[in-house]
PDB file of C-alpha atoms and ligand atoms in Angstrom:
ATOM      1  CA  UNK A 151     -15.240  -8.117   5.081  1.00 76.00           C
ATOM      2  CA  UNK A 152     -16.189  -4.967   6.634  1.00 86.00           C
ATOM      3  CA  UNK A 153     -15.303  -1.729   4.227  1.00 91.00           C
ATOM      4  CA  UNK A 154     -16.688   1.933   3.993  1.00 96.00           C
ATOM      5  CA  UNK A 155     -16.033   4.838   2.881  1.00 98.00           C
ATOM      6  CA  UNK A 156     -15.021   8.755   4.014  1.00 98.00           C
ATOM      7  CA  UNK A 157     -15.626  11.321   1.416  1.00 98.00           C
ATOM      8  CA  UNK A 158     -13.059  14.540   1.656  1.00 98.00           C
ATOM      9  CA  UNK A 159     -14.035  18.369   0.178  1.00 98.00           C
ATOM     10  CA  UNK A 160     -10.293  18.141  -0.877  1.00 98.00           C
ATOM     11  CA  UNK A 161      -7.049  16.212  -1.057  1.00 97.00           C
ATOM     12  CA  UNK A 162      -5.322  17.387   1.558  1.00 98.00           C
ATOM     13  CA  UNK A 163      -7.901  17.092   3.995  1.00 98.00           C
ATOM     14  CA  UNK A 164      -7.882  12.948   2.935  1.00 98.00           C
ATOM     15  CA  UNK A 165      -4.546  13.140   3.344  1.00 98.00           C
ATOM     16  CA  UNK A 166      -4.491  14.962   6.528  1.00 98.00           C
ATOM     17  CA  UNK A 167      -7.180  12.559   8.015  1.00 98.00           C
ATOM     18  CA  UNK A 168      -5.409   9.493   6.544  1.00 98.00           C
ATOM     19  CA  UNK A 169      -1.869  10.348   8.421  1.00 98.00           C
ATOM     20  CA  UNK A 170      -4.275  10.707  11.557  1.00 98.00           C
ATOM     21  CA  UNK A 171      -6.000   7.532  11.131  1.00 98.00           C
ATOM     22  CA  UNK A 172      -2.750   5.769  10.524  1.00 98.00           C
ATOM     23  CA  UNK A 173      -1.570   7.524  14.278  1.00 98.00           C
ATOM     24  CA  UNK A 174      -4.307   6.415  15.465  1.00 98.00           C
ATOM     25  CA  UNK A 175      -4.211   2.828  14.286  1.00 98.00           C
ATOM     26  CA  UNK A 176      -0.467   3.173  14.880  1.00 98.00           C
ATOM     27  CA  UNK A 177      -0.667   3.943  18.350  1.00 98.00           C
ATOM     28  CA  UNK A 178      -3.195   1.048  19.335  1.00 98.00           C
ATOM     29  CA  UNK A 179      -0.989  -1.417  17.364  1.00 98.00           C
ATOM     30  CA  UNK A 180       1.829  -0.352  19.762  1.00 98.00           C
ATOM     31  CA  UNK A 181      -0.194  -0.293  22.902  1.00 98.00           C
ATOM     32  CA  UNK A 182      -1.463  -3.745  22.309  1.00 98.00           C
ATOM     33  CA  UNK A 183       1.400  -5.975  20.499  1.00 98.00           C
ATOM     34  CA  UNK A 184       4.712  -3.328  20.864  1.00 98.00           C
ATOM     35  CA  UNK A 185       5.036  -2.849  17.540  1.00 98.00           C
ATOM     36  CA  UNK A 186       3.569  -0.999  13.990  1.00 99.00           C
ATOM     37  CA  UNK A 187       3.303  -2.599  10.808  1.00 99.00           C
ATOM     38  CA  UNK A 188       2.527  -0.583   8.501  1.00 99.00           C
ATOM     39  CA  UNK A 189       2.356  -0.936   4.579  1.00 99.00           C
ATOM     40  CA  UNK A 190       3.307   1.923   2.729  1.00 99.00           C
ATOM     41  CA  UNK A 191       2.039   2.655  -1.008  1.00 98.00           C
ATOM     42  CA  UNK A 192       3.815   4.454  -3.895  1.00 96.00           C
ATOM     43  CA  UNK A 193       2.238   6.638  -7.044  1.00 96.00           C
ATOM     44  CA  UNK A 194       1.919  10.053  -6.112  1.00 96.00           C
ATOM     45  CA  UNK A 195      -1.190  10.896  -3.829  1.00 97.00           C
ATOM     46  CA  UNK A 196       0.168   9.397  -1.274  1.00 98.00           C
ATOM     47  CA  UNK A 197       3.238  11.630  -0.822  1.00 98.00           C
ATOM     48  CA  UNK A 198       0.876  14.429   1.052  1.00 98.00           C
ATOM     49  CA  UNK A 199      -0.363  11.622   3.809  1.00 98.00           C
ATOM     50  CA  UNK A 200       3.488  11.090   4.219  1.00 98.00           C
ATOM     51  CA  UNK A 201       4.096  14.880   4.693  1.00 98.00           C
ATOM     52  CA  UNK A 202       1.569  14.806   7.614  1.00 98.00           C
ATOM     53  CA  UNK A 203       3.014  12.145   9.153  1.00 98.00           C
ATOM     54  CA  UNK A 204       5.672  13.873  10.110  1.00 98.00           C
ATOM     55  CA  UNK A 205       4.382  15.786  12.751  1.00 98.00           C
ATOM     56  CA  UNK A 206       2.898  12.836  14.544  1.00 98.00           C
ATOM     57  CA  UNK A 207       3.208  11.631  18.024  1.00 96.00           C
ATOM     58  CA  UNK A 208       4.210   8.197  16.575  1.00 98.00           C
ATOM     59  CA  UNK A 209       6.965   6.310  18.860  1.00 98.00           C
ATOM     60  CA  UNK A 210       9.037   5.247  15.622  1.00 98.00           C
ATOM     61  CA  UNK A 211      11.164   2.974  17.321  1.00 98.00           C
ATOM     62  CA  UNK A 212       8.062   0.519  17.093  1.00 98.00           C
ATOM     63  CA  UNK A 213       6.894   1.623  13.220  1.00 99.00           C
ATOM     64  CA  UNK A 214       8.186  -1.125  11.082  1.00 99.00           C
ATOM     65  CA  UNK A 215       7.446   0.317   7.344  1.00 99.00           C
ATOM     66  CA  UNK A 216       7.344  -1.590   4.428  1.00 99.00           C
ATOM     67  CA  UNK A 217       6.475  -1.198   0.760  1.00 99.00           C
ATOM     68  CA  UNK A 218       3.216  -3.027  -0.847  1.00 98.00           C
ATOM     69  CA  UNK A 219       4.934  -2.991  -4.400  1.00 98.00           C
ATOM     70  CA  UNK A 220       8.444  -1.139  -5.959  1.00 98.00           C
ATOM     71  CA  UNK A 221       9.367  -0.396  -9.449  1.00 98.00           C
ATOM     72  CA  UNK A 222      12.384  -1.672 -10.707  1.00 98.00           C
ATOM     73  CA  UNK A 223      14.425   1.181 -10.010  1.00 98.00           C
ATOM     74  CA  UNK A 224      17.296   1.950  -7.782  1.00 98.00           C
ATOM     75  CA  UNK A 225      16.446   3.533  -4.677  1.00 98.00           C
ATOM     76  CA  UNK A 226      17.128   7.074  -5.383  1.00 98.00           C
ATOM     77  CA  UNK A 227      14.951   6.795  -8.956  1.00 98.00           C
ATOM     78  CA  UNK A 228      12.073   9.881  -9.035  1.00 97.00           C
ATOM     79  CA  UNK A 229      10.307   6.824  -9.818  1.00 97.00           C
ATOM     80  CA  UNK A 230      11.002   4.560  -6.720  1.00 98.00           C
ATOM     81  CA  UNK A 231       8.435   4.394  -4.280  1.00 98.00           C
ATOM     82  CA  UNK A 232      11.091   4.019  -1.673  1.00 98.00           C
ATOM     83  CA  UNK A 233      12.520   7.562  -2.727  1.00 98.00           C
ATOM     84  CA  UNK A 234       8.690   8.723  -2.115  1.00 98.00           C
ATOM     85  CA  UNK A 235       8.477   8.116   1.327  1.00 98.00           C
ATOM     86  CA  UNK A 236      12.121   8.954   2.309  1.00 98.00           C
ATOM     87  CA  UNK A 237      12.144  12.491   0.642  1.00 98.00           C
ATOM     88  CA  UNK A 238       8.410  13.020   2.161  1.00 98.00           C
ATOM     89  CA  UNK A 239       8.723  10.992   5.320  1.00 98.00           C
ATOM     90  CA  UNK A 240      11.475   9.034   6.382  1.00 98.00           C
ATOM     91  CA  UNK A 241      14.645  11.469   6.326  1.00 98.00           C
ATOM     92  CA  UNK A 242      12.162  13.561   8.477  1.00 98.00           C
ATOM     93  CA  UNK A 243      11.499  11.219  11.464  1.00 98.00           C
ATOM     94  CA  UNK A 244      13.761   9.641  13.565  1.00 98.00           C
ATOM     95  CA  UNK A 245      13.018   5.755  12.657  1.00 98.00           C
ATOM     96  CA  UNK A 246      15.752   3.302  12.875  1.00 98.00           C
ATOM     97  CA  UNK A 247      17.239   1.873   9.555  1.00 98.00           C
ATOM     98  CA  UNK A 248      16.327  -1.668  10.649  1.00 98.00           C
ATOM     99  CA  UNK A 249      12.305  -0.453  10.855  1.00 98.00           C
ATOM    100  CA  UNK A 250      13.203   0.641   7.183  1.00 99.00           C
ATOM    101  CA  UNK A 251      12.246  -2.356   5.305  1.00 98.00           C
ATOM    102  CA  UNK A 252      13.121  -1.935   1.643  1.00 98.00           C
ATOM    103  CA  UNK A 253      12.509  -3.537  -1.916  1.00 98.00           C
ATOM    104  CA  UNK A 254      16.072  -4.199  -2.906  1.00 98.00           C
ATOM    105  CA  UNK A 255      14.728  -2.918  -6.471  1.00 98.00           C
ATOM    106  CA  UNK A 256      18.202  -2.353  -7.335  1.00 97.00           C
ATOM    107  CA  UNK A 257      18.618  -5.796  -7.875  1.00 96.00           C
ATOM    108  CA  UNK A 258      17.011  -8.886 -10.558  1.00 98.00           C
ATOM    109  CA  UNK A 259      13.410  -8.315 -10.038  1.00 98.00           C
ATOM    110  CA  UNK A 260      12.774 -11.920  -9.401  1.00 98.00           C
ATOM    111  CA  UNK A 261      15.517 -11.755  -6.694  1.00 98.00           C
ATOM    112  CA  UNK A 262      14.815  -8.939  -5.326  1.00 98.00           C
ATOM    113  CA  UNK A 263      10.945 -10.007  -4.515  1.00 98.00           C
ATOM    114  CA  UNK A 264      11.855 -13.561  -3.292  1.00 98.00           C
ATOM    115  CA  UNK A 265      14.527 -11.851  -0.984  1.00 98.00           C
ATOM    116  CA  UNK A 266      11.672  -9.437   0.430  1.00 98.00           C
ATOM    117  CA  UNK A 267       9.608 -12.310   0.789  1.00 98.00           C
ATOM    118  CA  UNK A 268      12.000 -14.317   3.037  1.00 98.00           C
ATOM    119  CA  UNK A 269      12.548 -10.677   4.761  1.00 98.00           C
ATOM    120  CA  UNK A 270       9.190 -10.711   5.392  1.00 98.00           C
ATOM    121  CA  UNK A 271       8.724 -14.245   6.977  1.00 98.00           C
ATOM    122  CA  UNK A 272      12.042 -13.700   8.584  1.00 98.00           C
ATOM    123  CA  UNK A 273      10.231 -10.382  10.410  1.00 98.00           C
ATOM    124  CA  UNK A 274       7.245 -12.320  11.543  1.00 98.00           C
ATOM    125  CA  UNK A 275       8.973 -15.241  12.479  1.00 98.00           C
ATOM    126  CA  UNK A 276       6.809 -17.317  10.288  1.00 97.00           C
ATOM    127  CA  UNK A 277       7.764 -20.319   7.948  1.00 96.00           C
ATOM    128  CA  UNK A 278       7.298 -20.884   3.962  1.00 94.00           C
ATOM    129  CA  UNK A 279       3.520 -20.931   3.675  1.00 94.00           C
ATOM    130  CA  UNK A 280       2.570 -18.658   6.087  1.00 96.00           C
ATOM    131  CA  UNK A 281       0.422 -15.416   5.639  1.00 97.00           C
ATOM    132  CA  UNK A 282       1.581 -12.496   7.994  1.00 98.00           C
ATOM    133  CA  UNK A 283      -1.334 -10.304   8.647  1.00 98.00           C
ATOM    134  CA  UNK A 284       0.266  -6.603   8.585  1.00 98.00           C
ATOM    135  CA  UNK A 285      -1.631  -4.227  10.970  1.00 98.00           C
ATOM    136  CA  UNK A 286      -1.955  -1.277   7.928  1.00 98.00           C
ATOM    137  CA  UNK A 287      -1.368  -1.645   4.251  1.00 98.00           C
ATOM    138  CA  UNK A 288      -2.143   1.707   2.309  1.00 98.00           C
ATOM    139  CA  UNK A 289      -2.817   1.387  -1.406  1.00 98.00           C
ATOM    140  CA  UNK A 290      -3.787   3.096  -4.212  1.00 98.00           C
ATOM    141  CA  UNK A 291      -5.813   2.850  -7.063  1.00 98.00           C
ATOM    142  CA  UNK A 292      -5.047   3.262 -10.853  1.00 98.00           C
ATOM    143  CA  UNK A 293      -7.897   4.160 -13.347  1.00 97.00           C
ATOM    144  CA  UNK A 294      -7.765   0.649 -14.819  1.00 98.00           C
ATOM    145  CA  UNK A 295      -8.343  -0.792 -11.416  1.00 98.00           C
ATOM    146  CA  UNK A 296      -4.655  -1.749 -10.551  1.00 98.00           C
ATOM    147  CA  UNK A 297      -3.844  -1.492  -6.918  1.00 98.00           C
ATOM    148  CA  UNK A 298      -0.326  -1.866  -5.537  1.00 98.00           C
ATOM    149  CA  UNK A 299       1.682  -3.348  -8.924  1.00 98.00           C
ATOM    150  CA  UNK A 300      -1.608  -5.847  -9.142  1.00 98.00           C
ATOM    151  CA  UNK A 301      -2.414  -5.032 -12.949  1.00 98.00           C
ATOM    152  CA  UNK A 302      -5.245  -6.047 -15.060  1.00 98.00           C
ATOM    153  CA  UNK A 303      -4.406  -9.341 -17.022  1.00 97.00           C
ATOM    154  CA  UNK A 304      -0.791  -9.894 -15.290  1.00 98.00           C
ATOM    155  CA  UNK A 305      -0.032 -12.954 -13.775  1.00 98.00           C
ATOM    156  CA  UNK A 306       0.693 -11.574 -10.520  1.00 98.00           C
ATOM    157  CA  UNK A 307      -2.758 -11.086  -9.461  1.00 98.00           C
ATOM    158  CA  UNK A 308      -3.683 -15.045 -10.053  1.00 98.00           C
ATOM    159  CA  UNK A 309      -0.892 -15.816  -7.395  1.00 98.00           C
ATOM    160  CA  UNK A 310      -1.931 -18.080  -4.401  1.00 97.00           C
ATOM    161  CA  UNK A 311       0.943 -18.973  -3.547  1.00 97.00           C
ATOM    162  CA  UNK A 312       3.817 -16.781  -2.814  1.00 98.00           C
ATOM    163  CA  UNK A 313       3.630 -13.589  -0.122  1.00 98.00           C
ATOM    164  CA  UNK A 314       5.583 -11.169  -2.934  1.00 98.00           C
ATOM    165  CA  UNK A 315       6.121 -11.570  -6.576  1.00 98.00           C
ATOM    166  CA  UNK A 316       7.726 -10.001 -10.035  1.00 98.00           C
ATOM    167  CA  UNK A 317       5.122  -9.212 -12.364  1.00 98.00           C
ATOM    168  CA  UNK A 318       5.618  -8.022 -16.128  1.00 98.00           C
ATOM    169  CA  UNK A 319       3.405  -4.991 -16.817  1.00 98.00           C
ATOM    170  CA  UNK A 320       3.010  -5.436 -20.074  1.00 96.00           C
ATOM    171  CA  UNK A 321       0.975  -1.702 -20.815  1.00 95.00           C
ATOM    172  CA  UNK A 322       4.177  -0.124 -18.889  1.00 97.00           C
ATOM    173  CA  UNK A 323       6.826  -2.659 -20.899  1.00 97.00           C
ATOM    174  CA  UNK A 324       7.847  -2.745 -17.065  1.00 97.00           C
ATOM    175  CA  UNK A 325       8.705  -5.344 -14.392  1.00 98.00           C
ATOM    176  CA  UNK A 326       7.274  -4.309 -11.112  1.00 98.00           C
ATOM    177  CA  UNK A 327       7.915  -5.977  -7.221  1.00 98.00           C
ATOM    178  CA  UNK A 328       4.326  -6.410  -5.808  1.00 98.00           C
ATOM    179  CA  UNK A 329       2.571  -7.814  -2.465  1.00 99.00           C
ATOM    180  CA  UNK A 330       0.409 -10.732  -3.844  1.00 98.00           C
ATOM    181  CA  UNK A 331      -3.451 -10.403  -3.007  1.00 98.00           C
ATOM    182  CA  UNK A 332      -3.540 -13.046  -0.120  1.00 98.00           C
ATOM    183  CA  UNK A 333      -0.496 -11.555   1.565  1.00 98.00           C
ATOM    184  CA  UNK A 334      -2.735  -8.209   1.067  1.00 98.00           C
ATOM    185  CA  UNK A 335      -5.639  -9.839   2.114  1.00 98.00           C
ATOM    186  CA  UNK A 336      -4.143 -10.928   5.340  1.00 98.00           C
ATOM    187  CA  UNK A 337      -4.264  -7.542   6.561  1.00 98.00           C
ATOM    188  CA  UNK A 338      -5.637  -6.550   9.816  1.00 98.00           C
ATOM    189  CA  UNK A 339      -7.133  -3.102   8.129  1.00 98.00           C
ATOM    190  CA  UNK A 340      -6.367  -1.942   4.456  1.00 98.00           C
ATOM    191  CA  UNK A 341      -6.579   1.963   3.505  1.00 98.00           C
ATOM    192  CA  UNK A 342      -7.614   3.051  -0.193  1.00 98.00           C
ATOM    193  CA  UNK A 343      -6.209   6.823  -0.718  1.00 98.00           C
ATOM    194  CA  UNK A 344      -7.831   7.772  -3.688  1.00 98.00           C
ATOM    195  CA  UNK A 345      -7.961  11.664  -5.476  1.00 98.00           C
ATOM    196  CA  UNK A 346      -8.949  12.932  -8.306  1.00 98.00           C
ATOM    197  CA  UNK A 347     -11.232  13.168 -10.818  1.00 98.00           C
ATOM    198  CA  UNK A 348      -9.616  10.049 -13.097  1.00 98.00           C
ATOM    199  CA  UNK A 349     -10.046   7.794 -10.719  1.00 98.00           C
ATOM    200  CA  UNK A 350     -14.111   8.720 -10.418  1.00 98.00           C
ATOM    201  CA  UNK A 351     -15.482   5.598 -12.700  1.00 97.00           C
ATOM    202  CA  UNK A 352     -13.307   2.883 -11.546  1.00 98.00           C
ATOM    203  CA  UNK A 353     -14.083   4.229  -7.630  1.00 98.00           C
ATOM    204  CA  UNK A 354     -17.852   3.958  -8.839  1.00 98.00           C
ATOM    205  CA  UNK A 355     -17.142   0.556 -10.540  1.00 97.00           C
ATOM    206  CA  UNK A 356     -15.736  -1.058  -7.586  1.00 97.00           C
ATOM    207  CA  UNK A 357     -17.735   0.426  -4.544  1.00 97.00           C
ATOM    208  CA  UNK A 358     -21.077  -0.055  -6.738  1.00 96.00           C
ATOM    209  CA  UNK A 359     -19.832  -3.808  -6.862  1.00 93.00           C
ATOM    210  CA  UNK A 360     -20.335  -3.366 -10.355  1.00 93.00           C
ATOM    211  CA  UNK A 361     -18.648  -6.118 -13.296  1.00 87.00           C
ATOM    212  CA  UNK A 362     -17.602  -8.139 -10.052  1.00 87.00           C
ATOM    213  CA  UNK A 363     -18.108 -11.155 -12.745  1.00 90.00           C
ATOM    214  CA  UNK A 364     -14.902  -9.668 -14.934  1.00 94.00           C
ATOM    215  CA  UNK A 365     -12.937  -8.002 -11.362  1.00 96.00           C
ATOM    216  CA  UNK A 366     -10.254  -5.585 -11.765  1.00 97.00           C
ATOM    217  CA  UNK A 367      -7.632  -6.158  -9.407  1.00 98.00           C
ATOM    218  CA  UNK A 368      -8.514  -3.734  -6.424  1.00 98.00           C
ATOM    219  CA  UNK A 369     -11.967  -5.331  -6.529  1.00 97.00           C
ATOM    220  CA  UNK A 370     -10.245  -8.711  -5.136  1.00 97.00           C
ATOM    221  CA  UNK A 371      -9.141  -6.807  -1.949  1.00 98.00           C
ATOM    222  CA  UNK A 372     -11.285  -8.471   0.210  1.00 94.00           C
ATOM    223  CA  UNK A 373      -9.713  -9.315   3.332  1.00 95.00           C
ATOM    224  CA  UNK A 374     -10.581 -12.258   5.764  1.00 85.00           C
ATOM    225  CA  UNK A 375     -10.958 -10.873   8.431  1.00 92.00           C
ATOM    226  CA  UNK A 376      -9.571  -7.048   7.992  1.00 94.00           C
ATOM    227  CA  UNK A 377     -11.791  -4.386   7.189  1.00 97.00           C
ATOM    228  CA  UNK A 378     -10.978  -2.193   4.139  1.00 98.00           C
ATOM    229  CA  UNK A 379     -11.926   1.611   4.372  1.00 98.00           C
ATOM    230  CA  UNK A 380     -11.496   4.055   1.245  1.00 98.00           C
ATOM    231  CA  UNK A 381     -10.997   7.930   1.857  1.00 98.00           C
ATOM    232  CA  UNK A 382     -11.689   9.741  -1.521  1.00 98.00           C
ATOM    233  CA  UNK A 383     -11.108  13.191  -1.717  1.00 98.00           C
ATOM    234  CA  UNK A 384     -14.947  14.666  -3.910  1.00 98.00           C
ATOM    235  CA  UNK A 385     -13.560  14.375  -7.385  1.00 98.00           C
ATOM    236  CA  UNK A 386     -12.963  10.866  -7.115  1.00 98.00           C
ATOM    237  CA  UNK A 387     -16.220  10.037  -5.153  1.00 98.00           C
ATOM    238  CA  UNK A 388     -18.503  12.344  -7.843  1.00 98.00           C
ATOM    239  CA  UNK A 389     -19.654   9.615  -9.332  1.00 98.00           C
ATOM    240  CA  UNK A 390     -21.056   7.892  -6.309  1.00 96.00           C
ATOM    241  CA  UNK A 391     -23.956  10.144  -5.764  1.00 82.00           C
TER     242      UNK A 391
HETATM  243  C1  6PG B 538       2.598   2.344  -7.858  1.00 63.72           C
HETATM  244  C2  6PG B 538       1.461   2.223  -6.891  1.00 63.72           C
HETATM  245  C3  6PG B 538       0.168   2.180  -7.627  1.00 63.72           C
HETATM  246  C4  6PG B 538      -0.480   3.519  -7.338  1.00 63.72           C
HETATM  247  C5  6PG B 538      -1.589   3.825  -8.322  1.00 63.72           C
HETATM  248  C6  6PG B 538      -2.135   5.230  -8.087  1.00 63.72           C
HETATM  249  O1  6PG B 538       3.683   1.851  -7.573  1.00 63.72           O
HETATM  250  O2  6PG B 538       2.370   3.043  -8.878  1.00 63.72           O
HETATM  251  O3  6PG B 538       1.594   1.388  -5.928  1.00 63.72           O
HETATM  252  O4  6PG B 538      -0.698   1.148  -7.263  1.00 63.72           O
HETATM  253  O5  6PG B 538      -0.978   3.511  -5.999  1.00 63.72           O
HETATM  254  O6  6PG B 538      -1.045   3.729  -9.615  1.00 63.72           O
HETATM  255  O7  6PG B 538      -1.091   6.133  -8.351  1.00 63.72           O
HETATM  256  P1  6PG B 538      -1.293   7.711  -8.167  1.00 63.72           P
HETATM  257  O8  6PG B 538      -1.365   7.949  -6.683  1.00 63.72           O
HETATM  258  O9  6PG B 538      -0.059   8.320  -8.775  1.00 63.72           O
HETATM  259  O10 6PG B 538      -2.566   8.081  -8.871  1.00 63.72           O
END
């Protein structure tokens, strides 16, 4: 696995950089294979990455945006992460609905991530037991070391099997939608946005390969053959030094 790190003076210059770097990487994925898959994360920080999307040169025709985990919340919920990136994004580019690919969070959670699953393998035209390798999948990172809706102790971050998953958090008395970590994995390149000074220990824990005996969950992001950069804005990284 090849990973590294970019350390920002302040959030929005991470973000700023990160909605270039996804350009970038969007525009190559286009140039070579016609198309952009890019994961999309939810929480807050990345809502200012989204903002600077707008303004690039992407050909959204050929973005194909999905969502690495959803709440269980209807689409238009503060707390979706669909609602996110349309109010800071989406309803500002000209993307086609079908490039749009959304958690159906509205629905049974168990439902809803078996039918995202089969929209998945239905997009990459792969069968049951396949691992489609997206070419971007942005995450964040909680303070307890959950990344996407991968929490610490929940059964979703033991799955081998399935591409997308409901998992009971119990410390939110929530059930979440999330991206499994060998679907993650399977990533051609994965992007860490992390900011702020809360996250500062756990980004020290896990880029210090420290504990790796008792992981967290964003410590098993390790992809085959991806590479997995973090941009930290200096709050988060002031532990490092
Ligand atoms: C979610 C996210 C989650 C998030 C982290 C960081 O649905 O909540 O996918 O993994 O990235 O909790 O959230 P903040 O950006 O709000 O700190």
């Amino acid at each position: 696995m090849k990973s590294s790190h970019q350390i920002f003076d302040s959030a929005d210059h991470l973000a700023k950089t990160a909605a270039e770097t996804i350009e970038e990487t969007g525009r190559a994925m286009i140039d070579q294979n016609g198309q952009f898959t890019l994961v999309l994360s939810g929480g807050s920080t990345p809502a200012a990455t989204y903002k600077h999307l707008i303004s690039s040169k992407l050909d959204w025709s050929k973005v194909h945006l999905f969502w690495g985990d959803e709440r269980s919340v209807i689409s238009t919920h503060p707390d979706s992460n669909y609602h996110l990136a349309f109010e800071n994004l989406i309803k500002h580019i000209d993307i086609p609905g079908d490039n749009v690919h959304r958690v159906a969070s509205e629905e049974d959670t168990m439902l809803a991530a078996q039918q995202y699953q089969d929209e998945i393998l239905y997009f990459f035209g792969m069968p049951e037991g396949s691992w489609p390798s997206f070419d971007l999948i942005l995450l964040g990172l909680g303070d307890d070391g959950h990344t996407a809706s991968l929490f610490p102790q929940s059964d979703a971050v033991s799955e081998t099997a399935s591409l997308v998953v409901e998992n009971h958090v119990k410390k939110l008395n929530t059930r979440r939608i999330t991206f499994t970590l060998p679907l993650i994995n399977a990533a051609k390149k994965i992007l860490f946005l992390v900011a702020g000074d809360a996250k500062s220990t756990m980004v020290h824990r896990i880029l210090k390969n420290i504990d790796v005996s008792e992981p967290v969950p964003a410590q098993l992001v390790n992809p085959t053959a991806g590479e997995v950069v973090w941009y930290l804005d200096k709050s988060a990284a002031r532990q490092l030094n």
